[in-house]
Structure formats: structure tokens, C-alpha cells
Short mmCIF file of C-alpha atoms in Angstrom, two decimals:
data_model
loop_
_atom_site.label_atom_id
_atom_site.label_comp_id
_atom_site.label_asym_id
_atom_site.label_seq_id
_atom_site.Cartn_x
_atom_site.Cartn_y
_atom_site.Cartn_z
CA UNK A 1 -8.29 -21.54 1.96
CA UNK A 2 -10.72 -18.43 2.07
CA UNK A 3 -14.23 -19.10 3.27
CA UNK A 4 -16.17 -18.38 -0.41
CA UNK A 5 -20.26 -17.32 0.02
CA UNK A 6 -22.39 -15.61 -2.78
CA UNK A 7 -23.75 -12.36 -2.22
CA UNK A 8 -26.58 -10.36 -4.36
CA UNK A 9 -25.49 -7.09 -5.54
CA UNK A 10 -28.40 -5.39 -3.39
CA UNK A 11 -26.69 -6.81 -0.09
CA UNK A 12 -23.47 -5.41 -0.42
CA UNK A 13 -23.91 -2.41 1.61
CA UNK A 14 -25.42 -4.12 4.13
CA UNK A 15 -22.77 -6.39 4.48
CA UNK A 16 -19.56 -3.99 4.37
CA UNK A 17 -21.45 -1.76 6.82
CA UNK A 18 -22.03 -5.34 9.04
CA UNK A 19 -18.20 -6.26 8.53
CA UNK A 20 -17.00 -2.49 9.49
CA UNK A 21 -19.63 -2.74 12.81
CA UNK A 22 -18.05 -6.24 13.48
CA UNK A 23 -14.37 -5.06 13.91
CA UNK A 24 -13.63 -6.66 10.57
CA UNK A 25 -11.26 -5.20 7.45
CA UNK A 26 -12.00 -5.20 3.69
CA UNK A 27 -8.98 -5.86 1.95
CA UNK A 28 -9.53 -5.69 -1.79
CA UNK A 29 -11.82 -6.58 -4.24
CA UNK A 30 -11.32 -7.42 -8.04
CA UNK A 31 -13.30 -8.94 -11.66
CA UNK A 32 -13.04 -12.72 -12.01
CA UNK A 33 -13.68 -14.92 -14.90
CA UNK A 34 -16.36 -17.69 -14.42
CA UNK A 35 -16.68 -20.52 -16.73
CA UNK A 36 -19.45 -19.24 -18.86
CA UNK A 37 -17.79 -16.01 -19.58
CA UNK A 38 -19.47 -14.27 -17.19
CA UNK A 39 -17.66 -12.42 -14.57
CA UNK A 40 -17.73 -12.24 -10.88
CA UNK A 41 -16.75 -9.49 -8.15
CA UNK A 42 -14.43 -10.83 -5.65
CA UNK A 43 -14.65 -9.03 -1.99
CA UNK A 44 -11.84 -10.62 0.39
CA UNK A 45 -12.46 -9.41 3.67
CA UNK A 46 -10.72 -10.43 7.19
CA UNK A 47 -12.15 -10.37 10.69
CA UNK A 48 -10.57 -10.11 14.02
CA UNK A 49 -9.56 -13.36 15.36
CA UNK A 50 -9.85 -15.75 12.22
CA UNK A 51 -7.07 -16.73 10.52
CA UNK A 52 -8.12 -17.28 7.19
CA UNK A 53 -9.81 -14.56 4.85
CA UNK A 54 -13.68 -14.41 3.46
CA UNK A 55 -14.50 -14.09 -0.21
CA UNK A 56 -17.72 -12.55 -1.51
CA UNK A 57 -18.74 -13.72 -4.71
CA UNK A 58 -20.64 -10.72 -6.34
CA UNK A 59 -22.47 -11.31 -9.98
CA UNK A 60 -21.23 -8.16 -12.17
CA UNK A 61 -23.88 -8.71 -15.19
CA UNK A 62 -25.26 -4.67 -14.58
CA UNK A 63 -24.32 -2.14 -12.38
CA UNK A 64 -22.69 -2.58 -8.82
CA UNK A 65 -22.84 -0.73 -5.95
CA UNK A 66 -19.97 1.69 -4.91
CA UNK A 67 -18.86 1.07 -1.10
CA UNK A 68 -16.32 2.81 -1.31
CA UNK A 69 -17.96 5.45 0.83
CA UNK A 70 -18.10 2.39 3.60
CA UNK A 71 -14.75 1.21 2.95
CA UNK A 72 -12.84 4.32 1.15
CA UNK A 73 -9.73 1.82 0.73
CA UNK A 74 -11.87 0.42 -1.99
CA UNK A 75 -12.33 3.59 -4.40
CA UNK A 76 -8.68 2.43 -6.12
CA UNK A 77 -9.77 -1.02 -6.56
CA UNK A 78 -13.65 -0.17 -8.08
CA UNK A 79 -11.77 2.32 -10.32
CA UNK A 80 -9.04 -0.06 -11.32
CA UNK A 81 -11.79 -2.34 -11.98
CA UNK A 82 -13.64 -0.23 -13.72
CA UNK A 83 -11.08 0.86 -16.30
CA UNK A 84 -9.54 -2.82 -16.94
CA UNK A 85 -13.17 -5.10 -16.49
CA UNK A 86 -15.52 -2.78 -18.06
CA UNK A 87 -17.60 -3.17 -14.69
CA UNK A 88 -19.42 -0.23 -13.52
CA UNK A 89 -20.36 0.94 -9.68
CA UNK A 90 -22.93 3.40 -8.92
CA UNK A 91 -22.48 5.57 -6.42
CA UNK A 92 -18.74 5.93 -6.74
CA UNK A 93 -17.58 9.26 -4.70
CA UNK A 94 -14.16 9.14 -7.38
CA UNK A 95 -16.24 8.81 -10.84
CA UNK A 96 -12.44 9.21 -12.48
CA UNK A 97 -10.21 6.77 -14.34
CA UNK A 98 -7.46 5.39 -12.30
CA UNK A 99 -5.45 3.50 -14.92
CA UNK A 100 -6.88 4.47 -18.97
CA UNK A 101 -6.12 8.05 -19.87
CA UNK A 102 -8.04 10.40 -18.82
CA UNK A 103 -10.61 12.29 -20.64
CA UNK A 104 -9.66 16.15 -21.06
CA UNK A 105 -13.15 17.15 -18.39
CA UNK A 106 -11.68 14.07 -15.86
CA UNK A 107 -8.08 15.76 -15.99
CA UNK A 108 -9.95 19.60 -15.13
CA UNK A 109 -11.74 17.75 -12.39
CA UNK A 110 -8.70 16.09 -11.22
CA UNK A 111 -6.49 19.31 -11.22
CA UNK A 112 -9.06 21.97 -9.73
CA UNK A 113 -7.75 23.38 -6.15
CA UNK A 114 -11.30 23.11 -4.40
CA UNK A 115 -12.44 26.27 -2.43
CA UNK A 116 -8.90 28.28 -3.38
CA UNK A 117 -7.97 30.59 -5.92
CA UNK A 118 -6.32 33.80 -6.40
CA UNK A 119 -2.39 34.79 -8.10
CA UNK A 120 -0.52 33.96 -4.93
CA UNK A 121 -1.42 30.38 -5.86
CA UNK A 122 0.84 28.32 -8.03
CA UNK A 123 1.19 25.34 -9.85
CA UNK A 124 4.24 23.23 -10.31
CA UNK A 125 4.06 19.74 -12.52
CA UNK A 126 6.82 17.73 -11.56
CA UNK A 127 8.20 14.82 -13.70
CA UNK A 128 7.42 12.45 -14.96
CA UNK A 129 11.00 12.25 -15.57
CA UNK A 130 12.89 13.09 -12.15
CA UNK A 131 16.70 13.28 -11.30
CA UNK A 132 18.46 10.37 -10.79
CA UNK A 133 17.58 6.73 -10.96
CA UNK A 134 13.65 6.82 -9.87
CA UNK A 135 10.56 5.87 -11.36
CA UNK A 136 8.49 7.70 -13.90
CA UNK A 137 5.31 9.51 -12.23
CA UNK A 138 4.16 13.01 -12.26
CA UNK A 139 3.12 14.80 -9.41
CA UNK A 140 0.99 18.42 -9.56
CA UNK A 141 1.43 20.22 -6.75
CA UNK A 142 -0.73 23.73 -5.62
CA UNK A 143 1.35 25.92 -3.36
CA UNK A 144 1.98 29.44 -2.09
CA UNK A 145 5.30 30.28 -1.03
CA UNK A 146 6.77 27.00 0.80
CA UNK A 147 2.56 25.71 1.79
CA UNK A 148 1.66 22.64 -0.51
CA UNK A 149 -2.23 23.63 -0.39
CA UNK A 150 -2.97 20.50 -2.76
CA UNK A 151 -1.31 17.51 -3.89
CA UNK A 152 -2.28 15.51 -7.27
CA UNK A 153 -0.13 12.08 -7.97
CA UNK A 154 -0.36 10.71 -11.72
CA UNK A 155 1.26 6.85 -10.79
CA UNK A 156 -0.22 4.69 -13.64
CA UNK A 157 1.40 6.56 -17.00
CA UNK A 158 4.00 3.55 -17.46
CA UNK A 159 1.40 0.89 -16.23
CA UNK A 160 2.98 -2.59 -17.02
CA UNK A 161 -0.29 -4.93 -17.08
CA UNK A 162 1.49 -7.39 -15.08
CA UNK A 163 -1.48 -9.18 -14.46
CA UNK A 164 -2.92 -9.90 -18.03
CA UNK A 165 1.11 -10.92 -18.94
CA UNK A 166 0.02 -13.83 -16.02
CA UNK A 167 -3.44 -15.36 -18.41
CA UNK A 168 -3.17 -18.69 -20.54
CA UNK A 169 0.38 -19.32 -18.92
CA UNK A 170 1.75 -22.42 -16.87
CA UNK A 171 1.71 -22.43 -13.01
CA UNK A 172 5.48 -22.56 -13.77
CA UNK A 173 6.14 -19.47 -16.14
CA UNK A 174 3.88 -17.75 -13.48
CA UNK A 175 6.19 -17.88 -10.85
CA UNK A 176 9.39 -16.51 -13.47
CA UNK A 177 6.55 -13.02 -13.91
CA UNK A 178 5.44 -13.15 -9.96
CA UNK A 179 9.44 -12.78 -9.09
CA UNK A 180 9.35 -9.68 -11.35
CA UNK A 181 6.89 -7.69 -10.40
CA UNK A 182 8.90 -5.81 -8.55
CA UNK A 183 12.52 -6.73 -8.22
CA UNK A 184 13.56 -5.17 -4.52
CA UNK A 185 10.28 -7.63 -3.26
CA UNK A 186 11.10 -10.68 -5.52
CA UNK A 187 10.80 -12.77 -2.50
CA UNK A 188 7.81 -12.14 -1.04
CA UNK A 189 5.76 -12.21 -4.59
CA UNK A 190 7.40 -15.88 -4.87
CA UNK A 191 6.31 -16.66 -1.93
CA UNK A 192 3.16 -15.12 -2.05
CA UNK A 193 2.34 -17.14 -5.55
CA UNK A 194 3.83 -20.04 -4.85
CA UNK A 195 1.32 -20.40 -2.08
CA UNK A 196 -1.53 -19.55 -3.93
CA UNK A 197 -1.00 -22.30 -6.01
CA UNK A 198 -0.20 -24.67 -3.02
CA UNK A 199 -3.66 -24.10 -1.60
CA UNK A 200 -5.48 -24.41 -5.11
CA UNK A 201 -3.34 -27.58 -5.53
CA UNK A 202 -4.18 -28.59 -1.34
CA UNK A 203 -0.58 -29.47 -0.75
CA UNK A 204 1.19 -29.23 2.24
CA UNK A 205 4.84 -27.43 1.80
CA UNK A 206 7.65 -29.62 3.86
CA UNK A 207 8.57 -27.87 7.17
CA UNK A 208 12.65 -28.13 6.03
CA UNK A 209 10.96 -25.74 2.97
CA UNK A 210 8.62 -23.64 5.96
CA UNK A 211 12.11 -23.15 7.61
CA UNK A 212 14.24 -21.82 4.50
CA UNK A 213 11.29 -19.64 3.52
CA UNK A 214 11.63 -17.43 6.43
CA UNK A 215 15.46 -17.37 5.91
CA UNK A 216 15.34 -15.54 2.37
CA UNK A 217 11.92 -13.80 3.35
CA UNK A 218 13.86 -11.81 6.17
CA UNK A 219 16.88 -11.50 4.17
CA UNK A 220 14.85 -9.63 2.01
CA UNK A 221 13.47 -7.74 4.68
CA UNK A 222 16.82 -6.46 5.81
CA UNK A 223 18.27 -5.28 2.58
CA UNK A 224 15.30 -3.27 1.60
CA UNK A 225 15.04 -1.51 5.25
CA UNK A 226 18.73 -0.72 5.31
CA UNK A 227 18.61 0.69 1.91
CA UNK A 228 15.84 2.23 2.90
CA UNK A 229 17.32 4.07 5.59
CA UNK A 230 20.42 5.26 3.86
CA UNK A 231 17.62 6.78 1.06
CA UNK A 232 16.04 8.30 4.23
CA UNK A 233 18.94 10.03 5.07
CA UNK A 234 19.88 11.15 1.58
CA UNK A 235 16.95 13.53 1.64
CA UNK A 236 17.52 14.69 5.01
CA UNK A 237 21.38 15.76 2.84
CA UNK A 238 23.46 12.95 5.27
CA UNK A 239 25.59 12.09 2.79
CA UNK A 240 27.86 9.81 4.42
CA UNK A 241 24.81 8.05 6.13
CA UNK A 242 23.50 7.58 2.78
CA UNK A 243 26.31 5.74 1.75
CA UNK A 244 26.46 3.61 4.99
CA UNK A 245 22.94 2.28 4.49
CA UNK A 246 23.83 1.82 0.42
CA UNK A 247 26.61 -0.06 1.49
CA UNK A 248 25.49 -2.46 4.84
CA UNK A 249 22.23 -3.17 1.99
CA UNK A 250 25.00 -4.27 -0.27
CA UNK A 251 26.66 -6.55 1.80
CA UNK A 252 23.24 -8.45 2.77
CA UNK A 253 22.53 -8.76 -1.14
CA UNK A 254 25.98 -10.27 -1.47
CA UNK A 255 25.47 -12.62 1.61
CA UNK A 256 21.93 -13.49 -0.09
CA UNK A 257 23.88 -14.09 -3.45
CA UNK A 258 26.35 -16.70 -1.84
CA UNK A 259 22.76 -18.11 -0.03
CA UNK A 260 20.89 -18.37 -3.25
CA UNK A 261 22.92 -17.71 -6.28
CA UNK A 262 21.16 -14.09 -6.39
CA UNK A 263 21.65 -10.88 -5.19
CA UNK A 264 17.80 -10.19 -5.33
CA UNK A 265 16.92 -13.93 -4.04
CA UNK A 266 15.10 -15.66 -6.81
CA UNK A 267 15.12 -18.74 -8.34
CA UNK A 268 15.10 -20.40 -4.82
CA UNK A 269 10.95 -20.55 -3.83
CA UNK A 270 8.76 -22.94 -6.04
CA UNK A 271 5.25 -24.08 -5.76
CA UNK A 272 5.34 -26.62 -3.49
CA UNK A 273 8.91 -25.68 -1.45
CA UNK A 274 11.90 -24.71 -2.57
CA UNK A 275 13.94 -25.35 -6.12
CA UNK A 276 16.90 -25.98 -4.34
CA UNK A 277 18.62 -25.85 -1.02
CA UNK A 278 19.68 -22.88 0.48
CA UNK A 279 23.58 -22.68 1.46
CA UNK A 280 23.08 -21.71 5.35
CA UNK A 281 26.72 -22.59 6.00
CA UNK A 282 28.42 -19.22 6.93
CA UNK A 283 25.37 -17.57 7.40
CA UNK A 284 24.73 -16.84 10.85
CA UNK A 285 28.55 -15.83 11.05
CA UNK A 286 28.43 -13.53 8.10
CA UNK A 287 25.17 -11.72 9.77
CA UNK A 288 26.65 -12.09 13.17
CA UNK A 289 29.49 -10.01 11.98
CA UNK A 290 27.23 -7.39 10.57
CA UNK A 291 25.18 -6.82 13.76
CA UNK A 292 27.93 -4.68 15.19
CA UNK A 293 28.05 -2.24 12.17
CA UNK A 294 24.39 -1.73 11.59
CA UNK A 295 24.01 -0.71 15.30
CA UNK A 296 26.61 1.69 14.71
CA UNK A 297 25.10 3.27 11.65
CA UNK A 298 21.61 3.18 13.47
CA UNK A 299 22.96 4.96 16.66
CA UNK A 300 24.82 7.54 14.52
CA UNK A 301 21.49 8.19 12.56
CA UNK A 302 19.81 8.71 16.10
CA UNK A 303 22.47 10.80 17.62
CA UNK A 304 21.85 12.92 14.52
CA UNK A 305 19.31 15.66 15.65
CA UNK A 306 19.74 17.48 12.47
CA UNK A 307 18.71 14.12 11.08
CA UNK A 308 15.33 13.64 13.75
CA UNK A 309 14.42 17.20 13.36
CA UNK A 310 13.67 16.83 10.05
CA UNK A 311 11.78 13.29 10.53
CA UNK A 312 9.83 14.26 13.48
CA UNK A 313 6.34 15.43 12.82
CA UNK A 314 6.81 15.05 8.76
CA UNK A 315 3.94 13.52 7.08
CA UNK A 316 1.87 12.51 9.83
CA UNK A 317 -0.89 9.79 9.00
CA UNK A 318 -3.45 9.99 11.67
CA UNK A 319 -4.25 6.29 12.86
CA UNK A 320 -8.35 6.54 11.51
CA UNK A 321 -6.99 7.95 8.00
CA UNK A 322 -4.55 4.89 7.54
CA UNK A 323 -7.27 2.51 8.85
CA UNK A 324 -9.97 3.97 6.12
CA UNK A 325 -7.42 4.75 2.99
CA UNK A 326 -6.23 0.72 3.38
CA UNK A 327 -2.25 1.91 4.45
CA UNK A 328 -0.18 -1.08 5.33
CA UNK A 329 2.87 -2.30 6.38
CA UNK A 330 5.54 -0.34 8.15
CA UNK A 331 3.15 2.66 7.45
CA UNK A 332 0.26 1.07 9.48
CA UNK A 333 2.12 -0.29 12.14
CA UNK A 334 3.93 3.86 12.61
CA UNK A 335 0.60 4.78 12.89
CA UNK A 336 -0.90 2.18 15.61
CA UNK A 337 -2.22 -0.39 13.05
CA UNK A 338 -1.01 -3.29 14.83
CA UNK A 339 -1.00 -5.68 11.60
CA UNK A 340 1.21 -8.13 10.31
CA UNK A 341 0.58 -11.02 7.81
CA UNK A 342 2.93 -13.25 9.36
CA UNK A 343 1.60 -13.33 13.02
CA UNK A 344 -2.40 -12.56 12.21
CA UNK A 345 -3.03 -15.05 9.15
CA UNK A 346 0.90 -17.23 9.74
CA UNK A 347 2.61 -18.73 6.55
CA UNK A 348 5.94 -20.45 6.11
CA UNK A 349 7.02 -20.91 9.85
CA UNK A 350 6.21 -18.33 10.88
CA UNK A 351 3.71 -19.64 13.52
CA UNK A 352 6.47 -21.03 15.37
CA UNK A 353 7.05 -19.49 18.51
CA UNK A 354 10.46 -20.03 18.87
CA UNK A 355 11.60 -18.06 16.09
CA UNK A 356 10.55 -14.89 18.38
CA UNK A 357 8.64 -12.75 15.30
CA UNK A 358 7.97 -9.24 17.27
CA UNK A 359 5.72 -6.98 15.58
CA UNK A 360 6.33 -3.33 15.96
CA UNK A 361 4.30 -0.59 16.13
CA UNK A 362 3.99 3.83 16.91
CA UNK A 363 1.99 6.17 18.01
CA UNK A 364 2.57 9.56 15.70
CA UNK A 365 2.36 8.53 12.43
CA UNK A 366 5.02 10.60 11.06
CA UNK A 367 8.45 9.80 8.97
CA UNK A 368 10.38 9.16 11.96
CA UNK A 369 7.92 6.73 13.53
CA UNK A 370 8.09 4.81 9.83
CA UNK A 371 11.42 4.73 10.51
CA UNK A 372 11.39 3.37 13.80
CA UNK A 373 9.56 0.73 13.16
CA UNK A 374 11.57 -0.61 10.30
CA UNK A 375 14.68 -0.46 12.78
CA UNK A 376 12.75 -2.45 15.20
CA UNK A 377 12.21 -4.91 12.29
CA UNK A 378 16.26 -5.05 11.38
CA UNK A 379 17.20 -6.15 14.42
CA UNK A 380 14.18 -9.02 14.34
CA UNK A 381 15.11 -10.27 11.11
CA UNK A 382 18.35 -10.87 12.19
CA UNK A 383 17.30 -12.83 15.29
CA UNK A 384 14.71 -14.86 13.02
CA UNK A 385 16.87 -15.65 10.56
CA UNK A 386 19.46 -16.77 13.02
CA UNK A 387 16.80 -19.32 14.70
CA UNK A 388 15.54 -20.41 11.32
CA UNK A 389 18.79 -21.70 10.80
CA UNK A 390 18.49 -23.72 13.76
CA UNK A 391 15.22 -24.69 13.68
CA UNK A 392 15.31 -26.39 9.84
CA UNK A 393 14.28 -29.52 10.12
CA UNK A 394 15.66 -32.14 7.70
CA UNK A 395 13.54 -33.57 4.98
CA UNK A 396 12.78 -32.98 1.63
CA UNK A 397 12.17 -29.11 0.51
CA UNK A 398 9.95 -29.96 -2.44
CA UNK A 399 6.42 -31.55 -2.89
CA UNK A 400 4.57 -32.01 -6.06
CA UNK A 401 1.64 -29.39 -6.80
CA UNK A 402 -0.64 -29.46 -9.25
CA UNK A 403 -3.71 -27.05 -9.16
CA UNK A 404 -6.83 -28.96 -10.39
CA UNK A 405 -8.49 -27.92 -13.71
CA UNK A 406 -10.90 -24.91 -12.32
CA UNK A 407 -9.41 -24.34 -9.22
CA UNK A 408 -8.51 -20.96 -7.43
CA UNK A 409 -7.19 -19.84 -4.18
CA UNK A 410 -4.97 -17.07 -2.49
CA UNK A 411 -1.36 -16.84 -1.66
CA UNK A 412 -0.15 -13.73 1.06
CA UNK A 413 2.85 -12.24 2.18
CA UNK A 414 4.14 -9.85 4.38
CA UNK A 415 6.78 -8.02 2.61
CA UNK A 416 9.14 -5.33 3.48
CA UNK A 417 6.14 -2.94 2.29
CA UNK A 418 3.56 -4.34 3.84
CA UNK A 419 0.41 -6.64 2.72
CA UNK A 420 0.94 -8.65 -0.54
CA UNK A 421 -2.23 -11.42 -1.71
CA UNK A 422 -2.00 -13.46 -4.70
CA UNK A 423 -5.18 -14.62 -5.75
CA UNK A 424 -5.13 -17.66 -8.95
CA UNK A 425 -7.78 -18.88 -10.94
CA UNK A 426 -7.35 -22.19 -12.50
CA UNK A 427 -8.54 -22.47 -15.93
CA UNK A 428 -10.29 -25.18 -17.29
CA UNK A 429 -6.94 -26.62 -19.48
CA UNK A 430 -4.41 -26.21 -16.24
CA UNK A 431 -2.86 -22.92 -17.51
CA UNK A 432 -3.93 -19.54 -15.38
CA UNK A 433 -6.98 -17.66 -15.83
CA UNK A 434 -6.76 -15.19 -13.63
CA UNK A 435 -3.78 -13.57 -11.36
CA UNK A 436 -4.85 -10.58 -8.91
CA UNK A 437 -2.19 -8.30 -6.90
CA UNK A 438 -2.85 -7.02 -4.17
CA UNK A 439 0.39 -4.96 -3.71
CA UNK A 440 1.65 -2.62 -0.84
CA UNK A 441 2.59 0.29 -2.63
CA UNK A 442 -0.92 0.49 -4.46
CA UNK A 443 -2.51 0.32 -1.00
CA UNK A 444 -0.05 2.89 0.43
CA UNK A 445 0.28 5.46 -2.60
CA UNK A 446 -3.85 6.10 -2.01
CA UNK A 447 -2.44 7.16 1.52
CA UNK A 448 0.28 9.20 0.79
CA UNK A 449 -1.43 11.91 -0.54
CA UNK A 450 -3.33 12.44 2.67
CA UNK A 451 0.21 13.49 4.56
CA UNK A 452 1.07 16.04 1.86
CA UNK A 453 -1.66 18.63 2.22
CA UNK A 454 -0.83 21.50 3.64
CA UNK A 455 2.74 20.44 4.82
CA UNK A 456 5.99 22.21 3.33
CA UNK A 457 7.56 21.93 0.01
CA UNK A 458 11.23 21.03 1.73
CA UNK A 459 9.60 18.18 3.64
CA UNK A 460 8.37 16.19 0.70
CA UNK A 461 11.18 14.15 -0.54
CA UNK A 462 11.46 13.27 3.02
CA UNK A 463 8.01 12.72 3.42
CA UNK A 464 7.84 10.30 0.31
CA UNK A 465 10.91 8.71 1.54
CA UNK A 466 9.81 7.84 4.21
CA UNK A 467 6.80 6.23 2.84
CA UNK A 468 9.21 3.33 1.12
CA UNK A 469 7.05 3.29 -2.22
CA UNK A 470 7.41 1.28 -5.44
CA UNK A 471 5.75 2.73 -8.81
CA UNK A 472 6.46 -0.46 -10.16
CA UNK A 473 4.56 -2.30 -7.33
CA UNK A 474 1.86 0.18 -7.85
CA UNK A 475 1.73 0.16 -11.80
CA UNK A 476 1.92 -3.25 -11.44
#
């Protein structure tokens, strides 16, 4: 459970500039519903060494102070906040809507090229309908010749208000919408609700349910960085390679399907443990034999300098820009973030030594660092997965859990993308209240722009790539 303390509007600054001094992180912050109507500013925080997270509780009756200057990761959140909870902050260096449509002065603002003019420089709007099977966004770039001078993302013009579908439904229903939030992380929002409510209910999850957790967590893992390396080398025009990574991903969805009855994992975590058991028999074996071709495909990518050429030094995200903007993940850890849910604040069984988790991490921040580190995490998931197996316990996989009337807590994940939090409010009649998502590819699409400027037209599929995004994660 998250350590909870009230805070006065006039002492936020003070504190984020305390928690920044102390080594500490801000992580998100979002609009709450109190009893009387009112509503609250939640700041979750996390500082080096504890385990659990900190909540401030923040009264939002007037005007709040912007920190995002403090903690810039927090301009998407105020803004976010801003457009859905009516709740203003002063002081806000990004005075623009994030998710209502914007106002035709906030779309000049948004669009100006700062400090360049002149004809050589030229504007291209691109999408929000792109080739092939990809998500709607538009993006404005300003370029001359091959340059990108400036870089303008428009993410939210499909937004999905996931969150509001969650309010006045049961605990139950809530875990059918958390699956499908975004369907290649299915998993890990499970998860990541189902222990939300486990910690508003104070239940303790059955360690034969801990075990099996891990097993379809890293499953996940390994289909979304496999097909994330074949759509790696797509853009880098490796045709064949692209295939290769399609296909291995295939074959771990259709091991997961004989493991779970589904090829994206779901219907297996419940508040509480597990719906049903998983079907481990054949597992190992079917992964086993797998091992073998994925090191082949990941040696051929390597041998592949036409392939590294066009990784190396693309999209670099200095280490103290990834720290500020809030990037997570596989994106982080490329850049020397050494972060990870599942060793810093440990879930499921994942505090168990023997199943060997290994965190990896770069140095240079650029697409083929990204990539590195999500090989380094394919060959781990295998391992973990294979010592999960061994290490379930027997038992029961299921508990009861039933949040109190009122009650709220927080739920996290690491998941393929990086950080995932569920935080759950309780309302008075049992049904939910409140759901807030903190998702990886919100925190991570704030980054991206920051490796775009001034980098070179050919390099940005490979660039963005590289980044793994969702839209629907982000328009969540």
C-alpha cells in the first residue's frame, strides 16, 4: 500500500523540489473523487530504496501550482488533467490542451517553428491515416532538404476514454476493460488491476498464483520483443528478418494459446490469483525448442551491418532528458535508467531470487541500444519462465477479494513497455469510482519527440520503431 499524507497547495513546490534533492522520482499525478464531491490531486512519488510508493493528497478547490518546471514529466499529466477534471495549474510552461481540441490560437502556437523561417523551410502533415495496419495520429514535421528542424505529434485525435468506461462498474467487469486497453499488453494491465484491487481488498494472492503470474507476464514479454524486432528490421528494409521476428512472435502466441486458451493471454489473471490453471505441461519443451531459432535470427540481425548502421546513433535520448521527460521501460534502461518495476517495488514472484530476473541496461541512448536491451530481456524471459515452472508451488491459485466500500489503492506492472500503475477508488456502493493509467507509451511518446529534432527524415520510421509505442496505450 502507498504511504498517503495531505499536502497544502502552497507546499507543493517545496516538496517536489525536496523529493528531486532527495534522489527521489515523481511518477504521475491525477484528479480524484472524494466523498463530498470534492476532488483531490493525487502526486505518487517513489524514493530510492523504499519499496512502496508515496501519495500526496492535494485539495483542487482553486488554482494549483504547475511543477512541471520541477518535474517536466508532469506537464502531460497537469494538461491531461486539466482538459478531463476542469482543474487548473498556474504556472504551467505548456498552457495547451493535451486531449480536447484545440482552439484555432493553441493550434498556431503549437505549429510555429521558433527562431526559423525563410522558403527553404517546409512543412509536411503526415497522417492521420498512414500505410498499412498502424494507428491513427498525425505528425507535422518542419524540414529542409532531409534536416527535421521541428517535430509536432497530434496522439489524442481517436482518444478512447478508457478510464471514464471504468466508473460505476464491478471490480469484475473492470478487469474484462483493464485486459483491453491495449491488446499486445493485456497481461500486464490484468495484472496490474488485479492487484490494485488486491491491496484495496488487503488480500494476499497464493504463491502457486505468484508463480503462474510470472509465467504469462514473460510470455508476454517475449512475443511483443520479438515482434518488435522483426518491425525493427522492416524499417531498416530486412525483409526476410521481418518475417522471422513476425513469425518466432507467432509461435510464442500459439504456445501462450495452448497455455491459456488465448493467443493474447487473457482470461487467465483475476483479482485475487488466477481464473484458472495454467497448462505448463509442454511448456518448457516447446520454449526449449525455440531457444535455438531465436539465437539464430538474433545473430543474423547482428551480423547485419547494413542493419546496425542504420540503428547506431539514431534517436539518441541523452540519459538527463529521459530522467526529466518521465521515459521508461526499455527506453530508460538504453539510456542508463537502471529501473525496473519488478526488482525495485517486486510483485508476483518476482522477489524470488531464484528465478534469476536480470535487469538490463546502455549507455548511448540510441535505437540500437533499445534494441539491445530488449534482446537481453528475450533471453531472461525464457530462463524465468523456465524456473517459474519449477518453482510453482502447489496450492490453491485463487483467494476471495473484496475491496471495502471507500477503499482505494494501486496496482503496477512492468510491461514489455515499461512502467504501468493502476490506481482504484472504491466507491461508496462497491462499484469503481475512479480508475487512473499510468501507461508506458503516454510516458514515452512525451520523450520521443526530444530524439527527432534535428535528425534525418530517412531515420524516423526507424527512430519511432525503435521506440516500441502504442497510440492506443497512449490515447488510452
Amino acid at each position: 500500500m502507498p504511504s498517503r499524507r495531505g499536502m497544502d497547495p502552497s507546499s507543493i513546490e517545496a516538496a517536489a523540489g525536496a523529493l528531486r534533492a532527495a534522489g527521489g522520482r515523481m511518477i504521475m499525478v491525477y484528479a480524484a473523487p472524494e466523498a463530498d464531491g470534492r476532488q483531490t490531486l493525487r502526486y505518487v512519488s517513489s524514493r530510492p530504496g523504499i519499496a512502496g510508493f508515496e501519495v500526496w493528497s492535494v485539495p483542487a478547490g482553486g488554482t494549483v501550482p504547475s511543477i512541471a518546471t520541477i518535474w517536466p514529466l508532469l506537464g502531460w499529466y497537469e494538461r491531461e488533467t486539466a482538459d478531463h477534471r476542469g482543474i487548473a495549474f498556474s504556472g504551467q510552461p505548456e498552457p495547451f490542451s493535451l486531449i480536447a481540441p484545440l482552439r484555432a490560437d493553441e493550434e498556431a502556437d503549437l505549429r510555429r517553428l521558433p527562431g526559423l523561417s525563410g522558403d527553404a523551410v517546409q512543412v509536411l502533415p503526415f497522417g492521420p491515416v498512414r500505410a498499412g495496419v498502424v494507428e491513427s495520429a498525425e505528425f507535422s514535421f518542419f524540414y529542409v532538404g532531409e534536416a527535421i528542424l521541428h517535430y509536432v505529434p497530434h496522439l489524442f485525435l481517436k482518444h478512447r476514454g478508457m478510464e471514464d468506461r471504468f466508473v460505476d462498474q464491478t471490480p469484475e467487469t473492470g478487469l474484462v476493460l483493464a485486459e483491453r486497453v491495449s491488446g499486445v499488453g493485456s497481461v500486464a494491465h490484468a495484472l496490474a488491476y488485479a492487484q490494485a484491487m488486491e491491496a484495496a481488498a488487503q488480500v494476499a494472492v497464493p504463491g502457486r498464483a505468484r508463480y503462474q503470474r510470472v509465467i504469462v507476464a514473460e510470455l508476454e514479454r517475449l512475443y511483443n520483443h520479438l515482434h518488435y524486432l522483426g518491425h525493427l528490421a522492416d524499417t531498416t528494409t530486412l525483409k526476410v528478418a521481418h518475417a522471422e521476428g513476425a513469425l518466432l512472435a507467432e509461435r510464442v502466441k500459439q504456445i501462450g494459446a495452448r497455455v491459456t486458451g488465448s493467443r493474447f493471454l487473457r482470461g487467465v489473471i483475476a483479482p485475487g490469483g488466477l481464473r484458472r490453471e495454467l497448462r505448463v505441461e509442454g511448456l518448457a519443451g516447446a520454449l526449449d525448442a525455440l531457444r535455438a531459432p531465436i539465437r539464430r535470427y538474433i545473430a543474423r540481425l547482428d551480423a547485419s551491418e547494413s542493419h546496425f548502421d542504420r540503428l547506431a546513433t539514431t534517436g539518441v535520448l541523452p540519459r538527463e532528458v529521459a530522467f526529466d521527460q518521465g521515459a521508461t521501460g526499455p527506453v530508460a534502461r538504453a539510456s542508463g535508467l537502471d529501473r525496473d518495476l519488478r526488482r525495485d517495488h517486486a510483485y508476483a514472484a518476482y522477489d524470488d531470487p531464484d528465478l534469476a530476473l536480470a535487469v538490463a541496461t546502455g549507455t548511448d541512448g540510441d535505437a540500437h541500444a533499445r534494441a539491445r536491451v530488449r534482446i537481453a530481456e528475450i533471453e531472461n524471459a525464457l530462463l524465468m519462465i523456465e524456473r517459474a515452472i519449477a518453482l510453482t508451488p502447489g496450492g490453491a491459485i485463487r483467494v476471495a477479494c473484496a475491496p471495502a466500500a471507500g477503499a482505494e489503492a494501486m496496482g503496477w506492472a512492468e510491461s514489455p513497455r515499461g512502467t504501468l500503475i493502476y490506481a482504484v477508488h472504491v466507491g461508496p456502493d462497491g462499484r469503481l469510482a475512479r480508475v487512473k493509467i499510468k501507461s508506458p507509451s503516454f510516458s514515452n511518446w512525451r520523450v520521443f519527440p526530444y530524439t527527432v529534432h534535428g535528425t534525418n527524415m530517412m531515420d524516423y520510421a526507424i527512430n519511432e520503431a525503435s521506440f516500441g509505442l502504442t497510440i492506443a496505450g497512449c490515447a488510452r
